[in-house]
Amino acid sequence: AWQKAIWQKPTFKVICFDIGQGDASLLQTPTGKTILIDAGPASPGYDAGERIILPYLQRAGIKRLDAVFITHPHLDHFGGLPSILAKIEVENIFFADTSYESESFQDLIDILQKLEVPVHIAQRGQVLNNFRPVKVWIAGPNPSDAKRQDHLNHASLALQIRYGKTAVLFTGDTESPGEQQLLAYRDLLDSDLLQVGHHGSKTSSSQAFLEQVTPKFAVLSLGAFNRFQHPAPEVTAKLAALGCDTLRTDLSGAFVFSSNGERITRIK
């Protein structure tokens, strides 16, 4: 019986999908709530929502998402969402406070309005307790950066999700200037798992930021032989020097992690 009791200890699960050049991760809380952070790319002939995320949700018996966070309105982060919305109920969606406009993003907003999905603007410093015992902390962006039209990556949401003593950090495509803003939080940034910013581009993952986060696992979500030549060799070298386990979706596929509140382990 004791073995069964240990086995049934509530766990927090993180799935980093292999969706090519883009980002998409699913979080499942110990109470069964589901959070999607970004929804991968869509282009003619390939839709990450239809091809990868939706089939996973259906196989797992997930019929609704309690929250969706879109870190910023670039197509490689939200392109797959319309396909998901067609089949899965979404309770809430969160965006950074950006006034960015594009045809594809406006199409998404139109779909959300038609489906009457509540849309929220995530503000830096907010802590969302709707997912207890898991907490979602909005660490960025700086409100003035969110409005920058010239460089949308600076408007990326930075989210830290905590369960017990463990933490997972997602920074979208936040680049070095945004990372500098986050450094003001000092030890609060410490996280066991880091979704490496901007797919391992050299414009992100500054040394001071990585040293503050000190991740045990660093996940790089990127497409094989991508035209951006991500990840930058200097980024993978920095991660190696920190001694963290660097995991690339282009080389190893999807990753699954589990936290019991004390520590995070990789289970796939």
PDB file of N, CA and C in Angstrom, residues 161-201:
ATOM      1  N   ILE A 161       6.197  29.518 -13.321  1.00  0.00           N
ATOM      2  CA  ILE A 161       5.148  28.682 -12.742  1.00  0.00           C
ATOM      3  C   ILE A 161       5.765  27.895 -11.598  1.00  0.00           C
ATOM      4  N   ARG A 162       5.177  28.035 -10.416  1.00  0.00           N
ATOM      5  CA  ARG A 162       5.729  27.406  -9.205  1.00  0.00           C
ATOM      6  C   ARG A 162       4.811  26.322  -8.673  1.00  0.00           C
ATOM      7  N   TYR A 163       5.439  25.221  -8.282  1.00  0.00           N
ATOM      8  CA  TYR A 163       4.717  24.176  -7.548  1.00  0.00           C
ATOM      9  C   TYR A 163       5.622  23.736  -6.413  1.00  0.00           C
ATOM     10  N   GLY A 164       5.204  24.019  -5.178  1.00  0.00           N
ATOM     11  CA  GLY A 164       6.052  23.699  -4.027  1.00  0.00           C
ATOM     12  C   GLY A 164       7.371  24.443  -4.130  1.00  0.00           C
ATOM     13  N   LYS A 165       8.467  23.678  -4.041  1.00  0.00           N
ATOM     14  CA  LYS A 165       9.798  24.294  -4.102  1.00  0.00           C
ATOM     15  C   LYS A 165      10.339  24.355  -5.525  1.00  0.00           C
ATOM     16  N   THR A 166       9.551  23.914  -6.497  1.00  0.00           N
ATOM     17  CA  THR A 166      10.049  23.838  -7.873  1.00  0.00           C
ATOM     18  C   THR A 166       9.463  24.954  -8.732  1.00  0.00           C
ATOM     19  N   ALA A 167      10.218  25.343  -9.771  1.00  0.00           N
ATOM     20  CA  ALA A 167       9.763  26.431 -10.640  1.00  0.00           C
ATOM     21  C   ALA A 167      10.195  26.192 -12.080  1.00  0.00           C
ATOM     22  N   VAL A 168       9.349  26.666 -12.981  1.00  0.00           N
ATOM     23  CA  VAL A 168       9.588  26.569 -14.419  1.00  0.00           C
ATOM     24  C   VAL A 168       9.465  27.980 -14.980  1.00  0.00           C
ATOM     25  N   LEU A 169      10.385  28.373 -15.853  1.00  0.00           N
ATOM     26  CA  LEU A 169      10.397  29.741 -16.383  1.00  0.00           C
ATOM     27  C   LEU A 169      10.296  29.735 -17.906  1.00  0.00           C
ATOM     28  N   PHE A 170       9.322  30.488 -18.414  1.00  0.00           N
ATOM     29  CA  PHE A 170       9.134  30.663 -19.856  1.00  0.00           C
ATOM     30  C   PHE A 170       9.299  32.143 -20.169  1.00  0.00           C
ATOM     31  N   THR A 171      10.124  32.467 -21.169  1.00  0.00           N
ATOM     32  CA  THR A 171      10.340  33.888 -21.483  1.00  0.00           C
ATOM     33  C   THR A 171       9.998  34.232 -22.929  1.00  0.00           C
ATOM     34  N   GLY A 172       9.340  33.323 -23.653  1.00  0.00           N
ATOM     35  CA  GLY A 172       8.983  33.620 -25.038  1.00  0.00           C
ATOM     36  C   GLY A 172      10.222  33.956 -25.846  1.00  0.00           C
ATOM     37  N   ASP A 173      10.191  35.093 -26.535  1.00  0.00           N
ATOM     38  CA  ASP A 173      11.351  35.540 -27.317  1.00  0.00           C
ATOM     39  C   ASP A 173      12.050  36.726 -26.658  1.00  0.00           C
ATOM     40  N   THR A 174      11.906  36.854 -25.336  1.00  0.00           N
ATOM     41  CA  THR A 174      12.578  37.939 -24.611  1.00  0.00           C
ATOM     42  C   THR A 174      14.064  37.941 -24.949  1.00  0.00           C
ATOM     43  N   GLU A 175      14.593  39.127 -25.255  1.00  0.00           N
ATOM     44  CA  GLU A 175      16.015  39.244 -25.590  1.00  0.00           C
ATOM     45  C   GLU A 175      16.761  39.906 -24.434  1.00  0.00           C
ATOM     46  N   SER A 176      18.057  40.093 -24.613  1.00  0.00           N
ATOM     47  CA  SER A 176      18.908  40.549 -23.502  1.00  0.00           C
ATOM     48  C   SER A 176      18.393  41.787 -22.762  1.00  0.00           C
ATOM     49  N   PRO A 177      17.894  42.836 -23.457  1.00  0.00           N
ATOM     50  CA  PRO A 177      17.390  43.993 -22.692  1.00  0.00           C
ATOM     51  C   PRO A 177      16.241  43.620 -21.749  1.00  0.00           C
ATOM     52  N   GLY A 178      15.356  42.743 -22.200  1.00  0.00           N
ATOM     53  CA  GLY A 178      14.256  42.285 -21.342  1.00  0.00           C
ATOM     54  C   GLY A 178      14.765  41.441 -20.189  1.00  0.00           C
ATOM     55  N   GLU A 179      15.807  40.645 -20.466  1.00  0.00           N
ATOM     56  CA  GLU A 179      16.410  39.834 -19.400  1.00  0.00           C
ATOM     57  C   GLU A 179      17.010  40.737 -18.327  1.00  0.00           C
ATOM     58  N   GLN A 180      17.597  41.857 -18.758  1.00  0.00           N
ATOM     59  CA  GLN A 180      18.175  42.800 -17.790  1.00  0.00           C
ATOM     60  C   GLN A 180      17.095  43.324 -16.844  1.00  0.00           C
ATOM     61  N   GLN A 181      15.911  43.603 -17.386  1.00  0.00           N
ATOM     62  CA  GLN A 181      14.794  44.065 -16.541  1.00  0.00           C
ATOM     63  C   GLN A 181      14.418  42.990 -15.517  1.00  0.00           C
ATOM     64  N   LEU A 182      14.422  41.733 -15.969  1.00  0.00           N
ATOM     65  CA  LEU A 182      14.033  40.630 -15.079  1.00  0.00           C
ATOM     66  C   LEU A 182      15.030  40.435 -13.939  1.00  0.00           C
ATOM     67  N   LEU A 183      16.286  40.812 -14.172  1.00  0.00           N
ATOM     68  CA  LEU A 183      17.319  40.605 -13.145  1.00  0.00           C
ATOM     69  C   LEU A 183      17.007  41.337 -11.842  1.00  0.00           C
ATOM     70  N   ALA A 184      16.149  42.355 -11.915  1.00  0.00           N
ATOM     71  CA  ALA A 184      15.763  43.080 -10.695  1.00  0.00           C
ATOM     72  C   ALA A 184      15.092  42.146  -9.687  1.00  0.00           C
ATOM     73  N   TYR A 185      14.537  41.042 -10.174  1.00  0.00           N
ATOM     74  CA  TYR A 185      13.863  40.091  -9.274  1.00  0.00           C
ATOM     75  C   TYR A 185      14.846  39.168  -8.552  1.00  0.00           C
ATOM     76  N   ARG A 186      16.096  39.208  -8.946  1.00  0.00           N
ATOM     77  CA  ARG A 186      17.174  38.445  -8.300  1.00  0.00           C
ATOM     78  C   ARG A 186      16.795  36.980  -8.056  1.00  0.00           C
ATOM     79  N   ASP A 187      16.837  36.533  -6.796  1.00  0.00           N
ATOM     80  CA  ASP A 187      16.664  35.100  -6.497  1.00  0.00           C
ATOM     81  C   ASP A 187      15.285  34.551  -6.858  1.00  0.00           C
ATOM     82  N   LEU A 188      14.310  35.433  -7.026  1.00  0.00           N
ATOM     83  CA  LEU A 188      12.977  34.959  -7.418  1.00  0.00           C
ATOM     84  C   LEU A 188      13.011  34.281  -8.786  1.00  0.00           C
ATOM     85  N   LEU A 189      14.029  34.604  -9.583  1.00  0.00           N
ATOM     86  CA  LEU A 189      14.122  34.013 -10.928  1.00  0.00           C
ATOM     87  C   LEU A 189      14.625  32.576 -10.911  1.00  0.00           C
ATOM     88  N   ASP A 190      15.217  32.147  -9.799  1.00  0.00           N
ATOM     89  CA  ASP A 190      15.760  30.782  -9.732  1.00  0.00           C
ATOM     90  C   ASP A 190      14.700  29.790 -10.191  1.00  0.00           C
ATOM     91  N   SER A 191      15.039  28.977 -11.181  1.00  0.00           N
ATOM     92  CA  SER A 191      14.069  28.025 -11.734  1.00  0.00           C
ATOM     93  C   SER A 191      14.768  26.727 -12.096  1.00  0.00           C
ATOM     94  N   ASP A 192      14.056  25.622 -11.901  1.00  0.00           N
ATOM     95  CA  ASP A 192      14.624  24.303 -12.207  1.00  0.00           C
ATOM     96  C   ASP A 192      14.644  24.036 -13.703  1.00  0.00           C
ATOM     97  N   LEU A 193      13.654  24.598 -14.395  1.00  0.00           N
ATOM     98  CA  LEU A 193      13.507  24.350 -15.829  1.00  0.00           C
ATOM     99  C   LEU A 193      13.348  25.689 -16.532  1.00  0.00           C
ATOM    100  N   LEU A 194      14.148  25.912 -17.563  1.00  0.00           N
ATOM    101  CA  LEU A 194      14.073  27.146 -18.356  1.00  0.00           C
ATOM    102  C   LEU A 194      13.768  26.796 -19.801  1.00  0.00           C
ATOM    103  N   GLN A 195      12.713  27.394 -20.333  1.00  0.00           N
ATOM    104  CA  GLN A 195      12.489  27.335 -21.780  1.00  0.00           C
ATOM    105  C   GLN A 195      13.378  28.439 -22.335  1.00  0.00           C
ATOM    106  N   VAL A 196      14.450  28.073 -22.996  1.00  0.00           N
ATOM    107  CA  VAL A 196      15.477  29.046 -23.391  1.00  0.00           C
ATOM    108  C   VAL A 196      14.877  30.079 -24.348  1.00  0.00           C
ATOM    109  N   GLY A 197      15.129  31.361 -24.048  1.00  0.00           N
ATOM    110  CA  GLY A 197      14.514  32.456 -24.792  1.00  0.00           C
ATOM    111  C   GLY A 197      14.876  32.470 -26.264  1.00  0.00           C
ATOM    112  N   HIS A 198      13.892  32.806 -27.079  1.00  0.00           N
ATOM    113  CA  HIS A 198      14.065  33.014 -28.523  1.00  0.00           C
ATOM    114  C   HIS A 198      14.797  31.856 -29.199  1.00  0.00           C
ATOM    115  N   HIS A 199      14.433  30.635 -28.809  1.00  0.00           N
ATOM    116  CA  HIS A 199      14.915  29.413 -29.477  1.00  0.00           C
ATOM    117  C   HIS A 199      16.448  29.294 -29.481  1.00  0.00           C
ATOM    118  N   GLY A 200      17.078  29.914 -28.478  1.00  0.00           N
ATOM    119  CA  GLY A 200      18.537  29.811 -28.404  1.00  0.00           C
ATOM    120  C   GLY A 200      19.270  30.816 -29.268  1.00  0.00           C
ATOM    121  N   SER A 201      18.582  31.893 -29.660  1.00  0.00           N
ATOM    122  CA  SER A 201      19.225  32.951 -30.441  1.00  0.00           C
ATOM    123  C   SER A 201      20.292  33.647 -29.596  1.00  0.00           C
TER     124      SER A 201
END
